[in-house]
Coordinates of C-alpha atoms in Angstrom, one line a residue:
M27 CA -0.1 0.0 0.0
Q28 CA 1.4 3.3 -1.0
Q29 CA 1.9 5.7 1.9
P30 CA 1.2 9.4 1.6
D31 CA 4.5 11.3 1.8
I32 CA 3.9 14.3 4.2
S33 CA 7.5 14.9 5.4
R34 CA 7.4 18.2 3.7
G35 CA 4.7 20.8 3.0
S36 CA 3.0 21.2 -0.4
P37 CA 3.2 24.8 -1.9
D38 CA 0.0 24.6 -3.4
R39 CA -3.5 23.8 -2.2
G40 CA -4.1 20.7 -4.3
S41 CA -4.4 17.3 -2.9
E42 CA -1.3 15.0 -3.3
P43 CA -3.0 11.8 -4.9
I44 CA -3.2 8.6 -3.1
D45 CA -3.6 5.2 -4.6
D46 CA -7.2 4.6 -4.9
A47 CA -7.1 1.3 -3.0
A48 CA -5.5 3.3 -0.1
S49 CA -7.8 6.2 -0.1
S50 CA -10.5 4.7 2.0
E51 CA -8.2 3.3 4.5
V52 CA -5.6 5.9 4.9
L53 CA -7.4 7.5 7.9
A54 CA -8.1 4.1 9.6
M55 CA -4.4 3.5 9.4
I56 CA -3.6 6.5 11.6
G57 CA -6.4 6.2 14.2
W58 CA -9.8 7.0 12.5
D59 CA -11.8 4.6 14.4
E60 CA -15.5 3.7 15.0
S61 CA -15.8 6.1 18.0
R62 CA -14.3 8.9 16.0
I63 CA -16.6 8.2 13.0
A64 CA -19.7 8.3 15.4
E65 CA -18.4 11.5 16.8
F66 CA -18.1 13.1 13.4
E67 CA -21.5 12.0 12.3
S68 CA -23.3 15.3 12.7
H69 CA -20.3 17.2 11.1
A70 CA -20.4 14.8 7.9
E71 CA -24.2 15.7 7.7
S72 CA -23.5 19.3 7.5
G73 CA -21.0 18.7 4.5
L74 CA -17.6 18.4 6.5
E75 CA -14.8 16.0 5.8
P76 CA -12.4 14.6 8.4
G77 CA -8.8 14.9 8.4
R78 CA -5.7 14.8 10.7
V79 CA -3.3 17.7 11.2
S80 CA 0.1 16.5 10.1
R81 CA 1.9 19.7 10.2
V82 CA 1.3 23.3 11.4
D83 CA 3.0 26.2 9.3
G84 CA 1.7 29.5 11.1
R85 CA -1.9 30.0 10.3
S86 CA -1.8 27.2 7.5
V87 CA -2.0 23.4 8.5
Q88 CA -1.4 20.2 6.5
L89 CA -4.1 17.7 6.6
I90 CA -4.1 14.2 5.7
T91 CA -7.5 13.3 4.2
E92 CA -9.0 10.3 2.5
T93 CA -8.4 11.7 -0.9
G94 CA -4.7 13.2 -0.1
I95 CA -3.0 15.9 1.3
V96 CA -4.5 19.3 1.4
R97 CA -3.9 22.8 3.0
A98 CA -6.3 24.5 5.2
E99 CA -6.8 27.2 7.8
S100 CA -9.0 27.7 10.7
S101 CA -12.3 29.5 10.0
T102 CA -12.9 32.9 11.3
E103 CA -15.7 31.7 13.6
L104 CA -13.3 29.0 15.0
Q105 CA -10.7 31.5 15.7
R106 CA -13.0 34.0 17.4
S107 CA -14.4 31.3 19.6
A108 CA -11.0 30.1 20.8
E109 CA -10.0 31.7 24.0
T110 CA -6.4 30.5 23.9
S111 CA -4.2 29.4 21.0
E112 CA -4.2 25.7 22.3
E113 CA -7.9 25.5 21.3
L114 CA -6.8 25.8 17.6
S115 CA -5.7 22.8 15.8
S116 CA -2.3 21.4 16.6
V117 CA -0.4 18.4 15.1
G118 CA -2.3 15.3 15.6
D119 CA -5.6 16.9 15.9
W120 CA -8.7 15.3 14.1
V121 CA -10.6 18.2 12.4
G122 CA -13.8 18.7 10.2
F123 CA -12.9 20.6 7.2
R124 CA -14.7 22.2 4.1
R125 CA -13.5 22.2 0.6
R126 CA -13.0 25.7 -1.0
P127 CA -12.1 24.8 -4.7
S128 CA -11.9 28.6 -5.4
H129 CA -9.5 29.5 -2.6
D130 CA -5.7 28.7 -1.8
S131 CA -6.7 26.7 1.0
D132 CA -9.6 24.6 2.6
V133 CA -11.3 25.7 5.9
I134 CA -11.2 24.1 9.3
E135 CA -14.6 24.5 11.0
V136 CA -14.3 22.1 14.0
V137 CA -11.5 20.5 16.1
L138 CA -12.6 17.2 17.4
A139 CA -12.1 16.5 21.4
R140 CA -8.6 15.4 22.2
R141 CA -8.0 12.2 24.1
S142 CA -4.7 13.3 25.0
Q143 CA -2.5 16.4 24.6
L144 CA 1.1 16.9 25.4
T145 CA 1.9 20.6 26.3
R146 CA 4.4 22.8 27.3
T147 CA 4.9 26.2 28.9
R148 CA 5.5 29.2 26.6
Q149 CA 6.7 32.4 28.0
V150 CA 4.2 35.3 26.6
M151 CA 5.6 38.1 28.8
K152 CA 8.0 38.6 31.6
S153 CA 5.5 37.7 34.3
A154 CA 3.1 35.6 32.3
A155 CA 3.2 32.2 30.6
E156 CA 0.6 30.1 28.6
R157 CA 0.2 26.5 27.6
Q158 CA 1.2 25.4 24.2
V159 CA 0.2 22.2 22.8
V160 CA 3.0 20.0 21.2
A161 CA 1.0 17.2 20.1
A162 CA -2.6 15.8 20.4
N163 CA -4.2 12.4 20.5
L164 CA -1.1 10.5 21.4
D165 CA -1.0 7.1 22.9
A166 CA 2.6 6.8 23.8
V167 CA 5.5 9.3 24.0
F168 CA 9.0 8.5 23.6
V169 CA 11.2 10.8 26.0
V170 CA 14.7 10.3 24.3
H171 CA 17.8 11.1 26.1
A172 CA 21.6 10.3 24.9
A173 CA 22.7 7.4 27.1
N174 CA 26.2 9.1 27.1
N175 CA 24.8 12.5 28.1
L176 CA 22.2 11.7 30.6
N177 CA 20.4 14.4 32.6
L178 CA 18.2 12.6 35.3
R179 CA 16.4 15.8 36.5
R180 CA 15.3 16.6 33.0
L181 CA 14.2 13.1 32.3
E182 CA 11.9 13.2 35.4
R183 CA 10.5 16.5 34.3
E184 CA 9.7 15.3 30.7
A185 CA 8.3 11.9 32.1
T186 CA 6.0 13.9 34.5
Q187 CA 4.7 16.1 31.8
V188 CA 4.1 13.3 29.4
A189 CA 2.4 11.3 32.2
S190 CA 0.1 14.2 32.6
S191 CA -1.0 14.4 29.0
G192 CA -3.0 11.2 28.9
A193 CA -0.3 9.2 27.0
E194 CA 2.0 6.5 28.2
A195 CA 5.6 7.8 29.0
V196 CA 8.4 5.6 27.6
I197 CA 12.0 6.4 28.2
V198 CA 14.5 5.8 25.5
L199 CA 18.1 5.8 26.1
N200 CA 19.6 6.2 22.6
K201 CA 23.3 5.8 21.7
S202 CA 23.6 3.0 24.1
D203 CA 26.5 1.8 21.9
L204 CA 28.5 4.7 23.3
V205 CA 28.0 3.5 26.8
D206 CA 30.4 0.7 28.5
D207 CA 27.7 -0.6 31.0
V208 CA 24.3 -0.3 29.8
Q209 CA 22.6 -2.4 32.6
D210 CA 23.9 -0.1 35.2
L211 CA 22.5 3.0 33.3
L212 CA 19.3 1.2 32.9
D213 CA 19.2 0.5 36.7
E214 CA 20.0 4.2 37.6
V215 CA 17.0 5.5 35.5
Q216 CA 14.7 2.9 36.7
I217 CA 15.3 4.1 40.3
S218 CA 14.5 7.7 39.2
V219 CA 11.4 6.7 37.3
P220 CA 10.3 3.3 38.7
F221 CA 6.9 3.2 37.2
V222 CA 8.0 4.0 33.7
N223 CA 9.2 1.5 31.0
V224 CA 12.8 2.1 30.0
H225 CA 14.7 1.1 26.8
A226 CA 18.1 1.2 25.8
V227 CA 18.6 1.5 22.0
S228 CA 21.1 2.4 19.2
G229 CA 19.7 4.5 16.4
V230 CA 23.0 3.8 14.4
S231 CA 22.9 -0.1 14.7
G232 CA 19.3 -0.4 15.2
E233 CA 19.8 -2.4 18.3
G234 CA 16.7 -2.4 20.6
V235 CA 14.5 -0.4 18.1
D236 CA 12.2 -3.3 17.7
A237 CA 10.9 -2.7 21.3
L238 CA 10.0 0.7 20.2
I239 CA 8.2 -0.5 17.1
S240 CA 6.0 -2.7 19.2
Y241 CA 4.3 0.5 20.7
S242 CA 3.4 1.8 17.2
R243 CA 0.3 -0.3 15.9
P244 CA -2.5 0.5 13.6
N245 CA -4.7 3.1 15.3
R246 CA -2.1 4.1 17.6
T247 CA 0.1 7.4 17.6
V248 CA 3.6 7.6 19.1
A249 CA 5.8 10.7 19.4
F250 CA 9.6 11.5 20.0
I251 CA 10.4 14.3 22.3
G252 CA 14.0 15.3 23.5
A253 CA 16.7 17.9 23.4
S254 CA 18.5 18.5 20.1
G255 CA 21.0 15.9 19.0
V256 CA 19.8 13.1 21.0
G257 CA 18.8 11.2 17.8
K258 CA 15.1 11.4 17.3
S259 CA 15.3 11.7 13.6
T260 CA 17.7 8.6 13.4
L261 CA 15.2 6.7 15.5
T262 CA 12.2 7.8 13.3
N263 CA 13.9 6.5 10.3
R264 CA 14.6 3.2 11.9
M265 CA 11.0 2.8 12.7
L266 CA 9.7 3.9 9.4
G267 CA 12.2 1.6 7.7
H268 CA 13.8 4.1 5.3
E269 CA 15.6 7.4 5.3
L270 CA 12.9 10.0 5.6
M271 CA 14.1 12.4 8.0
E272 CA 17.4 14.3 7.6
T273 CA 19.9 13.6 10.2
G274 CA 23.0 15.7 11.3
E275 CA 26.6 14.8 11.6
V276 CA 28.0 13.8 15.1
R277 CA 30.4 16.1 16.7
D278 CA 33.8 14.7 17.6
D279 CA 34.3 16.5 20.9
D280 CA 31.0 15.1 22.7
Q281 CA 29.5 12.6 20.1
R282 CA 26.2 14.5 20.1
G283 CA 24.2 15.1 16.8
R284 CA 23.3 18.4 15.5
H285 CA 19.5 19.7 15.6
T286 CA 17.9 18.8 12.2
T287 CA 14.0 18.7 12.7
T288 CA 12.6 22.1 12.4
A289 CA 8.8 21.5 12.6
R290 CA 6.7 19.0 14.3
H291 CA 4.8 16.7 11.8
L292 CA 2.9 13.4 11.8
I293 CA 3.9 10.4 9.5
P294 CA 2.1 7.4 8.7
V295 CA 4.1 4.2 9.8
P296 CA 4.2 1.1 7.4
G297 CA 1.7 -1.4 8.5
G298 CA -0.4 1.2 10.5
G299 CA -0.1 3.9 13.2
A300 CA 1.4 7.1 13.1
L301 CA 4.6 8.8 14.4
I302 CA 5.1 12.5 15.3
D303 CA 8.7 13.7 15.4
T304 CA 9.4 16.9 17.2
P305 CA 12.2 19.6 17.0
G306 CA 14.6 19.5 20.0
M307 CA 13.4 21.5 23.0
R308 CA 15.5 23.2 25.4
S309 CA 12.9 22.5 28.1
L310 CA 9.3 21.2 28.6
G311 CA 8.1 23.5 31.3
L312 CA 5.5 21.9 33.5
H313 CA 1.9 23.1 33.2
G314 CA -0.9 21.3 34.9
A315 CA 1.2 18.4 35.6
D316 CA -0.4 17.3 38.8
E317 CA -1.5 14.0 37.4
G318 CA 2.1 13.4 36.1
V319 CA 3.5 14.0 39.4
A320 CA 1.2 11.5 40.9
V321 CA 2.0 8.8 38.4
I322 CA 5.9 9.3 38.2
F323 CA 6.2 9.9 42.0
D324 CA 3.3 7.3 42.7
D325 CA 5.3 6.0 45.8
I326 CA 5.8 9.6 47.5
T327 CA 2.4 10.7 46.9
E328 CA 0.9 7.2 48.2
L329 CA 3.1 7.7 51.3
A330 CA 2.1 11.4 51.6
S331 CA -1.6 10.3 52.1
E332 CA -0.5 8.5 55.3
C333 CA 1.2 11.5 57.0
K334 CA -0.3 12.8 60.1
F335 CA -1.0 16.4 58.7
N336 CA -2.7 17.0 55.4
D337 CA -0.3 19.8 54.6
C338 CA 2.7 18.0 55.7
S339 CA 5.9 19.5 53.9
H340 CA 7.8 16.1 54.4
S341 CA 10.6 18.1 56.0
G342 CA 10.5 17.2 59.8
E343 CA 6.9 17.4 60.8
P344 CA 5.9 14.5 63.3
G345 CA 4.3 11.6 61.9
C346 CA 5.6 12.1 58.5
A347 CA 5.4 8.9 56.5
V348 CA 7.6 10.1 53.8
M349 CA 10.5 10.9 56.0
D350 CA 10.1 7.5 57.8
A351 CA 10.3 5.9 54.4
I352 CA 13.7 7.8 53.9
F353 CA 15.1 6.7 57.2
R354 CA 14.2 3.2 56.5
G355 CA 16.1 3.5 53.2
D356 CA 12.8 2.9 51.1
I357 CA 13.1 6.3 49.1
S358 CA 16.3 8.1 48.5
E359 CA 16.7 11.9 49.6
D360 CA 17.4 12.7 45.9
R361 CA 14.0 11.4 44.8
L362 CA 12.2 13.4 47.5
G363 CA 14.3 16.5 46.5
S364 CA 13.2 15.9 42.8
F365 CA 9.5 15.5 43.9
R366 CA 9.8 18.9 46.0
K367 CA 11.5 20.8 43.0
L368 CA 8.8 19.7 40.5
S369 CA 6.0 20.6 42.9
R370 CA 7.4 24.0 43.5
E371 CA 8.0 24.6 39.6
M372 CA 4.2 23.6 39.1
E373 CA 3.1 26.2 41.7
F374 CA 5.3 28.9 40.0
V375 CA 4.2 28.0 36.3
Q376 CA 0.5 28.1 37.7
S377 CA 0.9 31.5 39.2
K378 CA 2.3 33.0 35.7
S379 CA -0.5 31.3 34.1
D380 CA -3.0 32.8 36.5
V381 CA -1.6 36.3 35.6
R382 CA -2.0 35.8 32.0
L383 CA -5.7 34.7 32.4
R384 CA -6.3 37.8 34.5
H385 CA -4.7 39.9 31.7
A386 CA -6.8 38.2 29.0
K387 CA -10.0 38.5 30.8
R388 CA -9.2 42.2 31.5
D389 CA -8.7 42.9 27.8
M390 CA -11.7 41.0 26.9
L391 CA -13.9 43.1 29.1
K392 CA -12.4 46.3 27.8
A393 CA -13.1 45.3 24.2
R394 CA -16.5 44.5 25.1
T395 CA -17.0 47.8 26.9
K396 CA -15.6 49.6 24.0
R397 CA -18.0 48.0 21.6
G398 CA -21.0 48.7 23.9
R399 CA -19.9 52.5 23.9
Q400 CA -19.8 52.4 20.3
M401 CA -23.1 50.8 19.8
M402 CA -24.8 53.2 22.3
K403 CA -23.3 56.2 20.5
A404 CA -24.6 54.9 17.2
R405 CA -28.0 54.5 18.6
R406 CA -28.0 58.0 19.8
K407 CA -27.0 59.3 16.6
F408 CA -29.5 57.4 14.7
G409 CA -32.1 58.5 17.1
R410 CA -31.4 62.2 16.7
S411 CA -31.4 61.9 12.9
G412 CA -34.6 60.0 12.9

């Protein structure tokens, strides 16, 4: 079955043709299931067609449809009704769009409910931040780190954010061929994230990649996240079975690759399923990650429920079940330190988000007041002229 090539955007609005035998099945291959069909029924009756966002280029997005790849943009109504940018379509979203043969692009009129969404914190002003959707409707997210340059604290933060997305977090230690004792490294990571699957792989040799392919099945979507140079594009090529993504040279001084991916995009996987490759991110700031903390630090949150005081800070209060576990050696002080740090970071990010929301509501009220005054002025003028 011929796969639609969506690795690069199309400059025109026309559909890139897909083999007729594949056209009716292409959406099912990347997750269009019975529940989505039922959810879309009313939209289909109004003349909309389903599509999945494979790439976002500013206001224009690229959609995989039953007839090929098309360009589309959000309708004016959809843009007006969206209170934040995260409510507009992102990579991985299922949307309903309407054909506009006489225009340069089709129009998206509805974004279907997301089953999961991976987000990051984006700074919008010095004292405020907002949530940005990295990818939507994911089943598993591979948190990729270079085995020869591991940052455990960043790994914990990224795994926490993924766990909050509704997708399964999977730790991938790439470049395992550059490490002398892989098992020691696996054990170290498993101590930091004991409730997450960890895999050591080599994108160069292909060792261990089969374990990652097992996560990508028909109707499932997986994504790679990680810093620049950890080998996400190389792993993507391995999973796809051919060289689709451009990869960079490896530096001699630290054996790290150079950043190559410049945009998030969704790619159908041979045999079914979809894969989303993302550019390297310096950080994946926590936003609404309470559920993720509960998953990644399940041992601490479970013990915390047994503390004598509900607001126990786990720093010396009597009857603290967490500190008792540390004294027994069941939990390390480093793990508790990571838990505290992530909790503080969440509180800080939330405080900045609240500031942004207050500013947004203030601006909205100002705009409404201005429109109201203009309408009253127009009515008075009309009344005098009548």
